[in-house]
Short mmCIF file of C-alpha atoms in Angstrom, two decimals:
data_model
loop_
_atom_site.label_atom_id
_atom_site.label_comp_id
_atom_site.label_asym_id
_atom_site.label_seq_id
_atom_site.Cartn_x
_atom_site.Cartn_y
_atom_site.Cartn_z
CA LEU C 23 14.89 54.93 -0.90
CA LYS C 24 16.80 58.21 -0.61
CA THR C 25 16.38 59.23 3.04
CA LEU C 26 16.74 57.01 6.11
CA HIS C 27 16.56 58.31 9.69
CA LEU C 28 17.37 55.73 12.38
CA SER C 29 18.73 58.00 15.09
CA TYR C 30 18.66 57.28 18.83
CA LEU C 31 16.94 53.93 18.54
CA ALA C 32 19.40 52.40 21.00
CA HIS C 33 17.79 54.37 23.83
CA SER C 34 14.55 52.44 23.43
CA ALA C 35 15.82 49.16 22.01
CA GLY C 36 18.89 48.66 24.19
CA THR C 37 22.46 49.89 24.17
CA GLY C 38 23.81 47.27 21.77
CA PHE C 39 20.87 47.37 19.35
CA PHE C 40 22.92 48.30 16.29
CA ARG C 41 25.97 46.18 16.94
CA THR C 42 27.02 42.92 15.25
CA THR C 43 23.93 40.93 14.17
CA THR C 44 21.51 43.86 13.90
CA ALA C 45 24.06 46.04 12.11
CA ARG C 46 24.66 43.29 9.58
CA ALA C 47 20.90 42.86 9.08
CA LEU C 48 20.63 46.59 8.39
CA SER C 49 23.54 46.45 5.95
CA THR C 50 21.88 43.56 4.08
CA ALA C 51 18.64 45.55 3.86
CA LEU C 52 20.48 48.60 2.57
CA GLU C 53 22.28 46.57 -0.06
CA SER C 54 19.13 44.84 -1.28
CA GLN C 55 16.92 47.95 -1.23
CA GLY C 56 19.25 50.35 -3.00
CA GLY C 57 21.71 51.43 -0.31
CA PRO C 58 24.00 53.10 -2.88
CA HIS C 59 21.05 55.33 -3.88
CA LEU C 60 20.63 56.81 -0.40
CA VAL C 61 21.21 60.55 -0.28
CA ARG C 62 20.69 61.12 3.45
CA LEU C 63 21.44 58.64 6.24
CA SER C 64 21.24 59.34 9.98
CA LEU C 65 22.42 56.76 12.52
CA ALA C 66 23.17 59.17 15.36
CA GLY C 67 23.03 58.10 18.99
CA ASN C 68 22.94 54.34 18.46
CA ASP C 69 26.20 53.35 20.17
CA LEU C 70 27.33 51.65 16.98
CA GLN C 71 31.01 51.64 17.83
CA ASP C 72 33.52 50.70 15.15
CA SER C 73 32.35 47.09 14.87
CA GLY C 74 28.75 48.09 14.21
CA LEU C 75 29.64 50.75 11.64
CA GLN C 76 31.78 48.53 9.43
CA PRO C 77 29.00 46.35 7.91
CA VAL C 78 26.91 49.46 7.22
CA LEU C 79 29.77 51.07 5.31
CA GLU C 80 30.33 47.87 3.35
CA ALA C 81 26.68 47.93 2.25
CA LEU C 82 27.14 51.40 0.80
CA GLN C 83 29.93 50.16 -1.47
CA VAL C 84 28.25 48.03 -4.12
CA GLN C 85 30.56 47.18 -6.98
CA GLY C 86 29.74 48.94 -10.23
CA THR C 87 27.25 51.34 -8.60
CA GLU C 88 27.92 54.97 -7.73
CA CYS C 89 27.05 55.82 -4.13
CA LEU C 90 24.93 59.00 -4.00
CA LEU C 91 25.17 59.56 -0.24
CA ARG C 92 25.61 63.27 0.55
CA HIS C 93 24.62 63.62 4.20
CA LEU C 94 25.78 61.19 6.89
CA ASP C 95 25.13 61.68 10.62
CA LEU C 96 27.17 59.39 12.89
CA ALA C 97 27.10 61.52 16.04
CA GLY C 98 27.07 59.81 19.42
CA ASN C 99 28.26 56.35 18.41
CA ARG C 100 31.51 56.05 20.41
CA LEU C 101 33.55 55.79 17.23
CA GLN C 102 37.33 55.61 17.65
CA ASP C 103 38.78 54.18 14.43
CA GLY C 104 40.03 57.06 12.30
CA ASN C 105 41.29 54.67 9.62
CA GLN C 106 37.78 53.31 9.15
CA LEU C 107 36.36 56.83 8.78
CA ALA C 108 39.16 57.82 6.40
CA GLN C 109 38.31 54.83 4.24
CA LEU C 110 34.68 55.94 4.22
CA VAL C 111 35.53 59.46 3.07
CA ALA C 112 38.05 58.41 0.43
CA SER C 113 36.23 55.33 -0.92
CA SER C 114 33.35 54.98 -3.36
CA ALA C 115 30.92 55.19 -0.42
CA GLY C 116 32.03 58.78 0.17
CA SER C 117 32.54 59.85 -3.42
CA ASN C 118 29.59 62.30 -3.19
CA LEU C 119 29.65 62.92 0.56
CA GLN C 120 29.20 66.61 1.41
CA ASN C 121 28.18 66.70 5.09
CA LEU C 122 29.70 64.38 7.69
CA CYS C 123 28.72 64.72 11.37
CA LEU C 124 31.01 62.96 13.85
CA ASP C 125 30.04 64.94 16.95
CA SER C 126 30.11 63.31 20.39
CA ASN C 127 32.34 60.38 19.52
CA GLU C 128 35.70 59.27 20.98
CA LEU C 129 38.15 60.43 18.31
CA GLY C 130 41.61 61.18 19.70
CA ASP C 131 44.64 62.76 18.09
CA LEU C 132 45.71 59.63 16.21
CA SER C 133 42.16 59.01 15.03
CA LEU C 134 41.82 62.55 13.71
CA ALA C 135 45.21 62.35 11.98
CA ALA C 136 44.05 59.20 10.16
CA LEU C 137 40.75 60.83 9.23
CA ALA C 138 42.61 63.89 7.93
CA ALA C 139 44.46 61.67 5.45
CA GLY C 140 41.13 60.53 4.03
CA ILE C 141 39.79 64.08 3.89
CA ALA C 142 42.80 65.09 1.81
CA LEU C 143 41.58 62.64 -0.86
CA SER C 144 37.93 63.72 -0.73
CA THR C 145 36.64 65.75 -3.66
CA ARG C 146 33.19 66.70 -2.29
CA LEU C 147 33.26 67.04 1.49
CA GLN C 148 32.16 70.52 2.59
CA CYS C 149 30.94 70.33 6.20
CA LEU C 150 32.70 68.37 8.94
CA GLY C 151 31.31 68.16 12.47
CA LEU C 152 33.79 67.11 15.19
CA ALA C 153 32.36 68.72 18.32
CA ARG C 154 32.71 66.99 21.69
CA ASN C 155 35.44 64.48 20.84
CA ARG C 156 38.76 63.74 22.58
CA PHE C 157 41.43 65.22 20.33
CA GLY C 158 43.71 68.13 21.13
CA ASP C 159 46.11 70.30 19.20
CA GLU C 160 48.04 67.47 17.57
CA GLY C 161 45.04 66.05 15.74
CA ALA C 162 43.46 69.43 14.98
CA ILE C 163 46.69 70.81 13.49
CA THR C 164 47.00 67.76 11.23
CA LEU C 165 43.43 68.35 10.09
CA ALA C 166 44.10 72.03 9.36
CA ARG C 167 47.14 71.16 7.26
CA SER C 168 45.19 68.49 5.39
CA ILE C 169 42.42 70.95 4.50
CA ALA C 170 44.98 73.54 3.39
CA ASP C 171 46.89 71.01 1.29
CA SER C 172 43.71 69.71 -0.37
CA ALA C 173 42.76 73.28 -1.32
CA SER C 174 46.23 73.84 -2.80
CA ALA C 175 45.94 70.59 -4.75
CA SER C 176 42.57 71.72 -6.09
CA ASN C 177 44.11 74.94 -7.36
CA ARG C 178 46.96 73.05 -9.03
CA ASP C 179 44.53 70.66 -10.69
CA ALA C 180 42.41 73.52 -12.00
CA ASN C 181 45.37 75.45 -13.41
CA GLY C 182 47.68 72.58 -14.34
CA SER C 183 47.61 69.68 -16.73
CA ARG C 184 44.91 67.73 -14.90
CA GLY C 185 42.56 70.67 -15.34
CA LEU C 186 43.65 71.45 -18.92
CA LEU C 187 43.60 67.98 -20.47
CA PRO C 188 39.89 67.23 -19.80
CA TRP C 189 39.03 70.65 -21.24
CA LEU C 190 41.04 69.97 -24.42
CA GLN C 191 39.53 66.50 -24.76
CA ALA C 192 36.01 67.89 -24.42
CA LEU C 193 36.81 70.57 -26.98
CA ALA C 194 38.12 67.97 -29.43
CA ASP C 195 34.96 65.89 -28.95
CA GLY C 196 32.79 68.90 -29.76
CA VAL C 197 31.42 69.30 -26.25
CA LYS C 198 30.37 72.88 -25.55
CA ALA C 199 30.97 72.80 -21.81
CA ALA C 200 34.15 71.15 -20.60
CA PRO C 201 33.95 68.97 -17.47
CA GLU C 202 34.57 70.81 -14.25
CA THR C 203 37.36 69.85 -11.90
CA PRO C 204 35.94 69.09 -8.42
CA GLU C 205 36.86 71.75 -5.88
CA ARG C 206 38.60 69.82 -3.13
CA SER C 207 38.03 72.03 -0.14
CA VAL C 208 36.20 71.75 3.18
CA LEU C 209 34.02 74.82 3.79
CA GLN C 210 32.92 74.45 7.41
CA VAL C 211 34.55 72.76 10.39
CA ASP C 212 33.10 72.37 13.89
CA LEU C 213 35.79 71.83 16.57
CA SER C 214 33.75 73.09 19.53
CA PHE C 215 34.03 71.55 23.01
CA ASN C 216 37.48 70.06 22.41
CA PRO C 217 40.67 70.81 24.41
CA ILE C 218 42.43 72.76 21.65
CA THR C 219 44.59 75.85 22.21
CA ASP C 220 46.21 78.76 20.36
CA ASP C 221 48.37 76.30 18.42
CA THR C 222 45.27 75.02 16.63
CA ALA C 223 44.10 78.57 15.97
CA ARG C 224 47.44 79.44 14.37
CA ALA C 225 47.27 76.29 12.22
CA PHE C 226 43.82 77.24 10.94
CA ALA C 227 45.06 80.78 10.40
CA GLU C 228 47.59 79.35 7.95
CA CYS C 229 44.83 77.19 6.50
CA ALA C 230 42.64 80.27 5.89
CA GLN C 231 45.45 81.88 3.92
CA LYS C 232 45.71 78.87 1.61
CA ASN C 233 42.04 77.95 1.46
CA ALA C 234 39.98 80.90 0.24
CA ARG C 235 36.82 78.76 0.30
CA LEU C 236 36.87 78.13 4.06
CA ARG C 237 33.73 79.81 5.43
CA GLY C 238 32.95 78.50 8.90
CA LEU C 239 35.04 77.57 11.92
CA ASN C 240 33.23 76.72 15.16
CA LEU C 241 35.53 77.02 18.18
CA TYR C 242 33.00 77.29 21.03
CA ASP C 243 34.21 76.33 24.49
CA THR C 244 37.83 75.60 23.63
CA SER C 245 41.06 76.79 25.27
CA ILE C 246 41.88 79.24 22.50
CA GLY C 247 42.88 82.61 23.95
CA PRO C 248 43.36 86.16 22.66
CA ASP C 249 46.58 85.31 20.81
CA GLY C 250 44.90 82.54 18.85
CA ARG C 251 41.91 84.69 18.00
CA SER C 252 44.19 87.49 16.86
CA SER C 253 46.13 85.12 14.59
CA LEU C 254 42.93 84.00 12.92
CA GLN C 255 41.64 87.53 12.46
CA VAL C 256 44.90 88.72 10.92
CA ALA C 257 45.03 85.75 8.55
CA VAL C 258 41.44 86.20 7.45
CA PHE C 259 41.98 89.91 6.82
CA ALA C 260 45.23 89.36 4.93
CA SER C 261 43.78 86.63 2.69
CA HIS C 262 40.53 88.50 2.00
CA SER C 263 38.64 85.31 2.84
CA LEU C 264 35.22 85.23 4.48
CA VAL C 265 35.77 82.91 7.44
CA GLU C 266 33.24 83.20 10.25
CA SER C 267 34.74 82.06 13.56
CA CYS C 268 32.79 81.34 16.75
CA PHE C 269 34.65 81.50 20.05
CA GLU C 270 32.13 82.31 22.80
CA ALA C 271 32.09 79.73 25.58
CA LEU C 272 29.11 78.72 27.70
CA HIS C 273 30.82 79.70 30.91
CA GLN C 274 31.38 83.16 29.44
CA GLY C 275 27.67 83.68 28.84
CA GLY C 276 27.51 82.49 25.23
CA GLU C 277 24.64 80.42 23.90
CA ASP C 278 24.94 76.72 23.17
CA PRO C 279 25.77 76.51 19.45
CA LYS C 280 22.98 75.12 17.30
CA ALA C 281 23.56 71.78 15.64
CA TRP C 282 24.56 72.01 12.01
CA PRO C 283 21.78 70.83 9.70
CA LEU C 284 22.45 67.53 7.99
#
């Protein structure tokens, strides 16, 4: 079992379908049927809440087994606990996680700050969807700094002793290709439909200068004005990075941004 789509079942089965007893039954099934071998899991729109998500995450962490999960869609579940999500990203359950969709939840500034701490420890995460949540500049700025710091740490690891020692060990063992150091850097971030301002734009401008791998920044329908846009454009130009930023708002005639594929 590598792919499991269980999205929006709560609409037909009842609002609390995935909470408590049912969530634990699902976690037991995942654990017994090879949960750690799942590559793609979608539980969007099931009103899980934090209590319903916890047993599912526990099922993905089987001792002695590497979790292969790469794509996880948790949109529309009224999630609030940033510490729980940080644990997911930084634990064995998220060791291979590349795409994480948290759109349409209830993450505030404190929640996003906690999640950012987990992202700083992630070695694989590339796409992060946070559209339609409840955070403002405080949480978004913390996230930008976390992404920038993780990119800087990746560069230090690649050029410093932690990147050199595995290469020397592989060479001594007669291995032709030395092990690669994971590139710790988020590539795409969706912050659309959140009350963020120019302060967030300036924080991600600094992030773009430190993180040359940042490629996508979705800022649809936010409160970012001309000053914030200008800061981003200057930073991108100065760092020679290839960041694509989206600003157009619906009320300004822009189209509703398409959902990121997961």
